Short mmCIF file of C-alpha atoms in Angstrom, two decimals:
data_model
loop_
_atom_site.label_atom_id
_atom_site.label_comp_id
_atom_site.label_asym_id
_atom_site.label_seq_id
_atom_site.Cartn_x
_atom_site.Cartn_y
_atom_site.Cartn_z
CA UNK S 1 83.96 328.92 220.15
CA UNK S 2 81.61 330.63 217.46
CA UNK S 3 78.70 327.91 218.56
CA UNK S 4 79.32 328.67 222.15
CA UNK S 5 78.99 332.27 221.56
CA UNK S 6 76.18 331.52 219.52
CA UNK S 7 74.22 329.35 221.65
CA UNK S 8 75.00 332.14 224.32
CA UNK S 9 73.51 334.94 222.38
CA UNK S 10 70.38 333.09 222.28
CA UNK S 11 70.02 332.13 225.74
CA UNK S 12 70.29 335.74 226.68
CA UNK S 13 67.71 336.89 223.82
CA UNK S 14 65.08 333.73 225.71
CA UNK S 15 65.87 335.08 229.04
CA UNK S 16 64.99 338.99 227.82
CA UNK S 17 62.23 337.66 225.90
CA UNK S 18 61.19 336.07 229.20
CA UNK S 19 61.80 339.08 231.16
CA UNK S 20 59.83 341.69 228.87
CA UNK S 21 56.83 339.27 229.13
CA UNK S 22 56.76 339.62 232.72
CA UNK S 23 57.05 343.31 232.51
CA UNK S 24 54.27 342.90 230.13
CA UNK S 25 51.70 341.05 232.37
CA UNK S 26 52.52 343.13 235.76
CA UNK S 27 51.90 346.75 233.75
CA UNK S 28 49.36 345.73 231.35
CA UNK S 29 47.28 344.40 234.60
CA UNK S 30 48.11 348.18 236.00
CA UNK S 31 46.78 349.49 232.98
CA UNK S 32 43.54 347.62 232.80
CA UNK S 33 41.34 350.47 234.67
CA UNK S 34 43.22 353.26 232.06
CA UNK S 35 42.41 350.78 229.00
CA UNK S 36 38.63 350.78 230.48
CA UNK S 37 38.07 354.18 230.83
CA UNK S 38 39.63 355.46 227.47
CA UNK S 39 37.18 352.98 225.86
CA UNK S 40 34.39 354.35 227.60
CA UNK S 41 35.31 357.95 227.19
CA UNK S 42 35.46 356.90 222.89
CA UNK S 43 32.44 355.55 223.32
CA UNK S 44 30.55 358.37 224.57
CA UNK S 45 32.05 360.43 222.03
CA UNK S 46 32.31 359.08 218.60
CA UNK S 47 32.69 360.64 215.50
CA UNK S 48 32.50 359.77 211.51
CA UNK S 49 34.77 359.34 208.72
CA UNK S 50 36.83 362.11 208.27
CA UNK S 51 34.96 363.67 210.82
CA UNK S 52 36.97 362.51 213.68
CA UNK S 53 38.19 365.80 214.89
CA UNK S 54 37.44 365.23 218.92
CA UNK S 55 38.65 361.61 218.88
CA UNK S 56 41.95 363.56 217.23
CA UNK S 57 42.40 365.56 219.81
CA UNK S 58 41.90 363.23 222.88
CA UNK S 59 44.51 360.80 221.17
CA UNK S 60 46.82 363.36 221.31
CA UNK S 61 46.13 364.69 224.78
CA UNK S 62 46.70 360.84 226.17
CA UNK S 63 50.20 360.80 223.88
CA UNK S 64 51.48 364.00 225.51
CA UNK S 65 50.39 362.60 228.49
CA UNK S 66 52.77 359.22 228.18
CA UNK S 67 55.31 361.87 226.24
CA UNK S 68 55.52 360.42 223.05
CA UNK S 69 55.77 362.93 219.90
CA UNK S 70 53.28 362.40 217.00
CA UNK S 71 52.51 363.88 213.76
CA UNK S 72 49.49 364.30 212.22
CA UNK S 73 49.80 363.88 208.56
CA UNK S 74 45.92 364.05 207.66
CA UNK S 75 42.99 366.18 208.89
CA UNK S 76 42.30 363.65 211.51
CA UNK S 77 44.42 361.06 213.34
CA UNK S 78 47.40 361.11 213.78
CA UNK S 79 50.92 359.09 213.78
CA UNK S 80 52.54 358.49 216.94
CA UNK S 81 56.65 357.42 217.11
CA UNK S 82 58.08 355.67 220.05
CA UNK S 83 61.62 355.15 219.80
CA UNK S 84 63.76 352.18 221.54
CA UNK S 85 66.43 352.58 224.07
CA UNK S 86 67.82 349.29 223.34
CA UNK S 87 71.50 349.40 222.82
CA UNK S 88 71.32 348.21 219.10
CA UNK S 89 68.04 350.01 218.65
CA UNK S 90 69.20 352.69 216.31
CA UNK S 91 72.04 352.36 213.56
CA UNK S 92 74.83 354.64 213.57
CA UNK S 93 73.01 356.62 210.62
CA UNK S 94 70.38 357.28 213.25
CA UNK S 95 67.51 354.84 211.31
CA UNK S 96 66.03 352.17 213.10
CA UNK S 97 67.25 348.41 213.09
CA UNK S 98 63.66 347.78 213.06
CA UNK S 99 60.53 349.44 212.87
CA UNK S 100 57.09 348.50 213.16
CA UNK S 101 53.35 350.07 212.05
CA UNK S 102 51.06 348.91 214.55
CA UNK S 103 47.35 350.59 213.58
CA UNK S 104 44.25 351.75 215.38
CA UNK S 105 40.73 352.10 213.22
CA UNK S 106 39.27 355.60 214.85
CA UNK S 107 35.70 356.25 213.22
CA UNK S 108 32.31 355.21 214.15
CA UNK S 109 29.46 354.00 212.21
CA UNK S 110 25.84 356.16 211.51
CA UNK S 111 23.98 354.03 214.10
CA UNK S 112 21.70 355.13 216.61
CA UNK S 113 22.47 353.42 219.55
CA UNK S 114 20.29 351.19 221.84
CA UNK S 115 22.01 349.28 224.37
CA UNK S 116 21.35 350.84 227.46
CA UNK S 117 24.96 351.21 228.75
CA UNK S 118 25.42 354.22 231.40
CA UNK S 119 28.42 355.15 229.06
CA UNK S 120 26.09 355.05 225.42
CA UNK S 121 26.79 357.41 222.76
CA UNK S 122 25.72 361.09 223.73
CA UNK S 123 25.57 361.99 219.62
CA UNK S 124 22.15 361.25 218.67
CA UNK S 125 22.98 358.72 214.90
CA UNK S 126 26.55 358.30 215.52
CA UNK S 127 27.97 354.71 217.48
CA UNK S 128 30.85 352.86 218.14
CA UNK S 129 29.19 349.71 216.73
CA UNK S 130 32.24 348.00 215.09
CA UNK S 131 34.95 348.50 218.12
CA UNK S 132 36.70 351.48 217.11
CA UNK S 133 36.87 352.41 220.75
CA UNK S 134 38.10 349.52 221.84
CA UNK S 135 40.76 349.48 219.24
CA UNK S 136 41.79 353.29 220.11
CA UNK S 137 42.22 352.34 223.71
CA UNK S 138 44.00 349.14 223.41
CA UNK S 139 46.39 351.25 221.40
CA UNK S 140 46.99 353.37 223.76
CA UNK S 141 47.17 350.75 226.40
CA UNK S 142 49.94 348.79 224.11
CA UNK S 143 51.68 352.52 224.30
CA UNK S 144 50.79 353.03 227.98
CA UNK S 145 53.04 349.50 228.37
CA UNK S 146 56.00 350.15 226.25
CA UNK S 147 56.13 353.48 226.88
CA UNK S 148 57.70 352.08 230.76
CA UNK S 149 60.07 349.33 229.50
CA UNK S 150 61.54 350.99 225.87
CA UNK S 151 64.97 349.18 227.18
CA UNK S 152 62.82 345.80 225.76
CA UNK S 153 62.30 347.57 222.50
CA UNK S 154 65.09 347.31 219.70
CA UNK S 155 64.16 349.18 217.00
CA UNK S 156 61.10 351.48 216.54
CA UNK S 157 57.07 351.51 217.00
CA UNK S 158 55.31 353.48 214.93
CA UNK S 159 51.44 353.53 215.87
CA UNK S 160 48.71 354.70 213.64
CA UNK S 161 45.51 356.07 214.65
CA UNK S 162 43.68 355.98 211.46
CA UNK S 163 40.71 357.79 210.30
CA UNK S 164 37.72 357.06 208.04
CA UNK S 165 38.09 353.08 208.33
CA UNK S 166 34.31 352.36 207.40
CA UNK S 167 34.73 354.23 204.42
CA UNK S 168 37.30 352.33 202.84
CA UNK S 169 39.02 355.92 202.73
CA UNK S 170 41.66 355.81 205.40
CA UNK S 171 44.19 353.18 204.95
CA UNK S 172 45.15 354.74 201.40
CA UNK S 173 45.44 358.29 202.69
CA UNK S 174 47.44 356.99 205.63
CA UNK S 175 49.58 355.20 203.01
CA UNK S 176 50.12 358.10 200.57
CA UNK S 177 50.96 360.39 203.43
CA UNK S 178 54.26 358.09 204.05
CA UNK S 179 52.95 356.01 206.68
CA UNK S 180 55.04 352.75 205.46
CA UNK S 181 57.90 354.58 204.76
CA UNK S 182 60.61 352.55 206.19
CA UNK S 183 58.26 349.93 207.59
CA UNK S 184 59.16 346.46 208.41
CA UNK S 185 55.83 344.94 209.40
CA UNK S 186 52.26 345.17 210.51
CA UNK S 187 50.22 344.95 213.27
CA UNK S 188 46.47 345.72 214.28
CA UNK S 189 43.76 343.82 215.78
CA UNK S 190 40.04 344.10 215.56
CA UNK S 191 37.74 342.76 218.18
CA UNK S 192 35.05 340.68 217.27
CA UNK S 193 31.72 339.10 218.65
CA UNK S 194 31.78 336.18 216.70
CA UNK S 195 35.23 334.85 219.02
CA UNK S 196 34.76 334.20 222.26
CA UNK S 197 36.40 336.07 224.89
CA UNK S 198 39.65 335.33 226.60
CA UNK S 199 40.87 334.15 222.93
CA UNK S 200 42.63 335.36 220.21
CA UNK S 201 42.47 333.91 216.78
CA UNK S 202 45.50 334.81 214.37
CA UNK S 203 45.69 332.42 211.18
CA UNK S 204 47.32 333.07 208.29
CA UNK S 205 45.81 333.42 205.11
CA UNK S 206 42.98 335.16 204.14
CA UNK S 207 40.85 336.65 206.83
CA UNK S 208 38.39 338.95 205.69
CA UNK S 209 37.01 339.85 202.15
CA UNK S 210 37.43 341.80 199.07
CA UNK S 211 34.82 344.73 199.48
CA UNK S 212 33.57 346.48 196.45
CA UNK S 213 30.41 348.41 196.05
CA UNK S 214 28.03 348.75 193.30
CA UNK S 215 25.07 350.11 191.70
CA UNK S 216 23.03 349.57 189.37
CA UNK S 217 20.26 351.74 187.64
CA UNK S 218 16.98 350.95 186.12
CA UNK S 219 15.30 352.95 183.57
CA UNK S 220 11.33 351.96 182.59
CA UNK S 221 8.27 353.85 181.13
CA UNK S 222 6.07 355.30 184.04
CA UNK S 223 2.24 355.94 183.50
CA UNK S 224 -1.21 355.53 185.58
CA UNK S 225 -1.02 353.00 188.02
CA UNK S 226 -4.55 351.65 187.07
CA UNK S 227 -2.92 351.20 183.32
CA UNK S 228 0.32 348.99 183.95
CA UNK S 229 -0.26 347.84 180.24
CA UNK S 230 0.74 351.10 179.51
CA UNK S 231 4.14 351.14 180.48
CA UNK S 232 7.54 349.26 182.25
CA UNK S 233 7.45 349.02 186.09
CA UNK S 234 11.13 349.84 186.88
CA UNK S 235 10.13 348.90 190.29
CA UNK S 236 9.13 345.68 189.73
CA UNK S 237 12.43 345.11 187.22
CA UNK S 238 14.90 346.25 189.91
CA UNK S 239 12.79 343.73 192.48
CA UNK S 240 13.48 341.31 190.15
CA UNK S 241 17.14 342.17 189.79
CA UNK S 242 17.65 341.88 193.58
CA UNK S 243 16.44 338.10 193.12
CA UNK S 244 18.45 337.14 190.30
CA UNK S 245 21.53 338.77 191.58
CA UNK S 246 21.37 336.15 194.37
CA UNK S 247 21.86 333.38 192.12
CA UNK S 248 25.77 334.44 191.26
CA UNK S 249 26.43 333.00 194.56
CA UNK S 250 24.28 330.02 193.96
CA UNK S 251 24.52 329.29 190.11
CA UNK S 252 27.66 330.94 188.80
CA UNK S 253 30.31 330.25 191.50
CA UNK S 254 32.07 327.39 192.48
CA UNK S 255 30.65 326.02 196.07
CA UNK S 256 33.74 326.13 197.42
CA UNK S 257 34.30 330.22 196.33
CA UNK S 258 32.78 332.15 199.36
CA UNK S 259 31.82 335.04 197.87
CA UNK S 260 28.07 337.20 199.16
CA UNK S 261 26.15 339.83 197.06
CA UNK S 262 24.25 342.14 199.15
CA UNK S 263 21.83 344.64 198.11
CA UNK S 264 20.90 347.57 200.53
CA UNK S 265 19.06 350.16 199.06
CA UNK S 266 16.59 349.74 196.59
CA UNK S 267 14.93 353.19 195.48
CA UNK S 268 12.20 353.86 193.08
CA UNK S 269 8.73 355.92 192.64
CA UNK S 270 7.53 359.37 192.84
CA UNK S 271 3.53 358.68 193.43
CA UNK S 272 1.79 355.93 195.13
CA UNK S 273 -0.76 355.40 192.05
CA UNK S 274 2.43 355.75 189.59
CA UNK S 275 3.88 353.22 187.88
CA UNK S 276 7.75 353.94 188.21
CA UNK S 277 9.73 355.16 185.29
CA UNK S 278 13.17 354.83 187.18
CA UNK S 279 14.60 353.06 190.24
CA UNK S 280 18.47 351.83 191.09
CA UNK S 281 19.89 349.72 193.56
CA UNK S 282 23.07 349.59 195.32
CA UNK S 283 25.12 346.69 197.31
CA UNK S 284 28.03 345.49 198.52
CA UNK S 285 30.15 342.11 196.99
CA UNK S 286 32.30 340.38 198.97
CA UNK S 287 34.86 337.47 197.93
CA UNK S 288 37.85 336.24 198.84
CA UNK S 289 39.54 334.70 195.71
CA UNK S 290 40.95 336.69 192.60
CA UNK S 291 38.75 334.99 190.30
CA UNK S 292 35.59 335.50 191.77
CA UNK S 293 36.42 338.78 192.57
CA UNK S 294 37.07 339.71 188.79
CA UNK S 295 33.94 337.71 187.38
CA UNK S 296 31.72 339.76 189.74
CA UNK S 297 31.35 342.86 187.81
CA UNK S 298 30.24 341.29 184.47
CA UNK S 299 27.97 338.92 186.18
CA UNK S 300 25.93 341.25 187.89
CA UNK S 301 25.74 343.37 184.70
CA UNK S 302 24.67 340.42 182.72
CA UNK S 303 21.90 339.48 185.06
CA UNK S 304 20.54 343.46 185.58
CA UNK S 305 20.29 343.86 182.15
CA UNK S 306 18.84 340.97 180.87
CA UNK S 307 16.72 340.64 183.46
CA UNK S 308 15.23 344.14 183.04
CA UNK S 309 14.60 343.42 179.44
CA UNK S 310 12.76 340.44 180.10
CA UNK S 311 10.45 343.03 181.71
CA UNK S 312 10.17 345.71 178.80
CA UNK S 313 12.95 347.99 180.78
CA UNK S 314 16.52 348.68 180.69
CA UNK S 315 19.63 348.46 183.45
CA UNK S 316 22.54 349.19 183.61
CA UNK S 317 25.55 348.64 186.12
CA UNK S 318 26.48 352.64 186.43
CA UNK S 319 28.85 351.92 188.89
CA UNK S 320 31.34 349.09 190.40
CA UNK S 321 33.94 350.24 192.65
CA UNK S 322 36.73 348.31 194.65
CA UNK S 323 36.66 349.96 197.90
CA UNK S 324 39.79 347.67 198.98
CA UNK S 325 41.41 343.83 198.57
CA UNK S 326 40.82 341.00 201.07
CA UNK S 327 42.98 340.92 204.56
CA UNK S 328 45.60 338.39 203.95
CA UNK S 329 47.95 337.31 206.83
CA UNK S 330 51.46 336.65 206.30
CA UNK S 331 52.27 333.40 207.73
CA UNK S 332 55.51 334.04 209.51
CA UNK S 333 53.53 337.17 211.01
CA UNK S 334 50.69 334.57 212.45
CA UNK S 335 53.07 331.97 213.68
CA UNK S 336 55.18 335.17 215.81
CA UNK S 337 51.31 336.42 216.65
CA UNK S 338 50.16 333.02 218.04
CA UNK S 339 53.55 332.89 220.02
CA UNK S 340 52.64 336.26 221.29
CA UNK S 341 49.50 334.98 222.37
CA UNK S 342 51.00 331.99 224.31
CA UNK S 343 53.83 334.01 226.09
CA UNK S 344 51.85 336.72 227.34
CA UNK S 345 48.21 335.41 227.84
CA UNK S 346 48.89 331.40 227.61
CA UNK S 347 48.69 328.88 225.57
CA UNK S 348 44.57 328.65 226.30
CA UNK S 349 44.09 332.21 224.91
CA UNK S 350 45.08 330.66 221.48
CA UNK S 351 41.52 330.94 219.46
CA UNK S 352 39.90 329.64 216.58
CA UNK S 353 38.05 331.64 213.84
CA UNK S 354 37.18 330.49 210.09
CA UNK S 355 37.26 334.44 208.63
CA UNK S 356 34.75 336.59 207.80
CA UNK S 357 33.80 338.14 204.57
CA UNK S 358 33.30 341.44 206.05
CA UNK S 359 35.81 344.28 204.76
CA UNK S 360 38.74 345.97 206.67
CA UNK S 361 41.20 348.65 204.77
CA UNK S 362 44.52 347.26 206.78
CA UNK S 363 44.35 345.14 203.82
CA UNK S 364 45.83 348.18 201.93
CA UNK S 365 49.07 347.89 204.96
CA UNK S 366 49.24 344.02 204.27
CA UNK S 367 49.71 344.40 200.60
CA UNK S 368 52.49 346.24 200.76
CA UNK S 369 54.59 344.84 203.95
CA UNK S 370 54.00 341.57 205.76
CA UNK S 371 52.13 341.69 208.58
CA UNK S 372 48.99 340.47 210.58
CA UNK S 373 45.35 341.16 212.05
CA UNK S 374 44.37 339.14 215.13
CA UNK S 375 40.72 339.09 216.23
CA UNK S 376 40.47 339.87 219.60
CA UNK S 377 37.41 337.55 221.16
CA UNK S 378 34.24 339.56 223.03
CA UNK S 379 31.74 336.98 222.81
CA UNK S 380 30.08 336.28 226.11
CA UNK S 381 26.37 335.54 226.56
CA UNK S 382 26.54 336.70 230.27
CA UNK S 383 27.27 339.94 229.76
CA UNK S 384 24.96 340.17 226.29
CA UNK S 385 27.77 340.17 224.21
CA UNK S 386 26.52 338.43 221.33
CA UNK S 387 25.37 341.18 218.87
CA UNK S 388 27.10 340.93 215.36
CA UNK S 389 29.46 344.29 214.97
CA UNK S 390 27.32 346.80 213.26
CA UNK S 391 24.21 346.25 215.17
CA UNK S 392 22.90 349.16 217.09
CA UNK S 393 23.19 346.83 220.36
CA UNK S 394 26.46 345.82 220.03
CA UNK S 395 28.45 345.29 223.18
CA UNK S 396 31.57 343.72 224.10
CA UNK S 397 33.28 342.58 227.17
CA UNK S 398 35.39 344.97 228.70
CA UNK S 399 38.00 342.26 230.05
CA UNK S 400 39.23 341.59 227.03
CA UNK S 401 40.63 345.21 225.93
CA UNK S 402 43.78 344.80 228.41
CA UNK S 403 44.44 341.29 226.92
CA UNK S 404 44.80 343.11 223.36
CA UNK S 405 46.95 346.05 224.69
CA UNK S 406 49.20 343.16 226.32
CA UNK S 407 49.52 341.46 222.49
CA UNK S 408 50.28 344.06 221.11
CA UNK S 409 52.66 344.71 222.98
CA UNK S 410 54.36 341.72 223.21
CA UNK S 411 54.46 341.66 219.06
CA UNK S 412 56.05 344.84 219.50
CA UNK S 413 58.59 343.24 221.45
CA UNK S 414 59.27 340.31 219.61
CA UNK S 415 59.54 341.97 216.03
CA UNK S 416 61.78 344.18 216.92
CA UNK S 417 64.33 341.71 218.91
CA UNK S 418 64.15 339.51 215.99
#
């Protein structure tokens, strides 16, 4: 009797699975022009860290639209709550069975945009180059979905619209204003132009990098630039610097440890017919193991120093900061993710994707409960969608935003019927 009940039980949870998927498909492909048009309207509109006040307050117009109470814990973004009508949904103490974070990057990047679009940013430096949009209104088009069939949901969504992303910033703040508090799991997705579109690539493991940021200054003796022999070019030591610092990747790390050391500013010299008495350099380091990752600040203070005396100057690393860990998957998360994927977009939307060692705070959320990021493809040549994220004629392609709303939304679903 207790198998027949059993076996019962989970022939009804299939069939409801089955049903919410359907619901799923017919009001995400209702949604589609909504999921559109929110992009477009973040687009034309974006903001920086911590500066996001406008995105703010258009996220919240959109949730009182769909009537779903938020909070707004922070300066800018904001935590929305929507709450299962499932009838186990809720425990008699009034807490959730379930609940899940599912989170929404808001900021945009100091990039002057050039791609032509009739919807292109109208703040002169400021663009959505990383997706940001397209994350806000996938969001809300996951939202838009659930919002209609709650009966599907038992337990809780909670759904984070978090500031100051690029900075590293807003994941922690998030998290120290109580975000996880009675969090099962995670959820967020980031699209990307390296997978193509119409796929979705979930893996476990480790997905994107360790980010840290350094500097490192550079003291010489300046003098005449007609008399070098009279002093120590700190221009030409931090040049040299840059080199060297390459060969930590090359020469000091296992081949099989990806790991990049990028330097982006380089700043020195007062006079063009000076010879430089100071210069420093800052960069980013990226890696995805714990042992590179520790190594990295004593090798690049090894190689500025001893490098600069080589040259009659001195270096010194002056600052190394860990801005956050690497994104790390939880498996059990990827393998419900990838079933996700087949259920409610089919079994060919199922991507591919080695990882990245760019840098994305949800790795703060992953640390602390399990929990995925899926990249959601944009790659397609027709429509020029083929510029790395960051680039100042980045594009993606549109089609895909309704397929990520649908995912999430069918995570939703699952995690909380499990």
């Amino acid at each position: 009797m207790a198998g027949e009940q059993a076996r019962t039980a989970s022939e009804s949870q299939a069939q409801g699975t089955t049903n919410a998927t359907a619901r799923i498909q017919e009001l995400g492909r209702a949604a589609e022009p909504y999921v559109i048009a929110q992009r477009r309207y973040f687009h034309q509109h974006p903001e920086l860290s911590l500066q996001e006040v406008g995105t703010t307050e258009a996220i919240a117009r959109e949730l009182d639209a769909m009537r779903i109470p938020y909070e707004r814990p922070l300066d800018t973004g904001l935590v929305a709550t929507l709450a299962g009508t499932a009838p186990d949904a809720y425990r008699e103490d009034g807490s959730p069975r379930r609940r899940l974070l599912i989170r929404a990057d808001i900021d945009a990047l100091a990039v002057t945009e050039r791609t032509g679009v009739p919807f292109a940013s109208e703040r002169a430096g400021v663009m959505h180059a990383c997706g940001h949009d397209c994350h806000i209104a996938m969001q809300l088009g996951a939202l838009r979905v659930l919002a209609q069939m709650t009966d599907a949901l038992h337990g809780e969504v909670r759904a984070v619209f978090q500031p100051s992303e690029e900075n590293g910033q807003g994941a922690r703040m998030m998290i120290d204003a109580g975000v996880l508090d009675g969090v099962d799991g995670a959820y967020a997705a980031h699209i990307w132009s390296e997978v193509d579109a119409g796929t979705i690539s979930c893996e476990a493991g480790p997905r994107m990098a360790n980010t840290d940021w350094f500097r490192v200054d550079v003291r010489g003796t300046s003098c005449h630039g007609a008399m070098p022999q009279r002093g120590a070019d700190a221009i030409v030591a931090a040049a040299e610097i840059v080199n060297n610092l390459q060969t930590i990747v090359s020469r000091d790390l296992s081949p099989y440890e990806p790991a990049v050391v990028t330097v982006g500013e380089l700043h020195g010299g007062t006079a063009r017919n000076v010879i430089a008495g100071t210069a420093h350099l800052t960069g980013t380091v990226r890696t995805y193991s714990d042992t590179a990752h520790e190594a990295m600040p004593k090798l690049i203070a090894r190689i500025a120093q001893h490098t600069a005396a080589a040259l009659g100057a001195e270096a010194e690393l002056t600052d190394y900061t860990v801005a956050h860990g690497a994104v790390v998957n939880d498996e059990a998360a990827s393998a419900r993710c990838r079933r996700a994927i087949e259920r409610v977009l089919g079994p060919e939307a199922v991507g591919c994707y080695r990882g990245t060692l760019s840098g994305e705070d949800f790795s703060e959320v992953l640390r602390r409960v399990p929990g995925v990021l899926a990249f959601v493809g944009t790659r397609n040549p027709a429509l020029g969608a083929t510029f790395a994220q960051h680039s100042c004629f980045y594009r993606v392609d549109e089609s895909v935003l309704v397929k990520g709303a649908m995912l999430a939304a069918q995570y939703a679903v699952d995690f909380l019927a499990e």
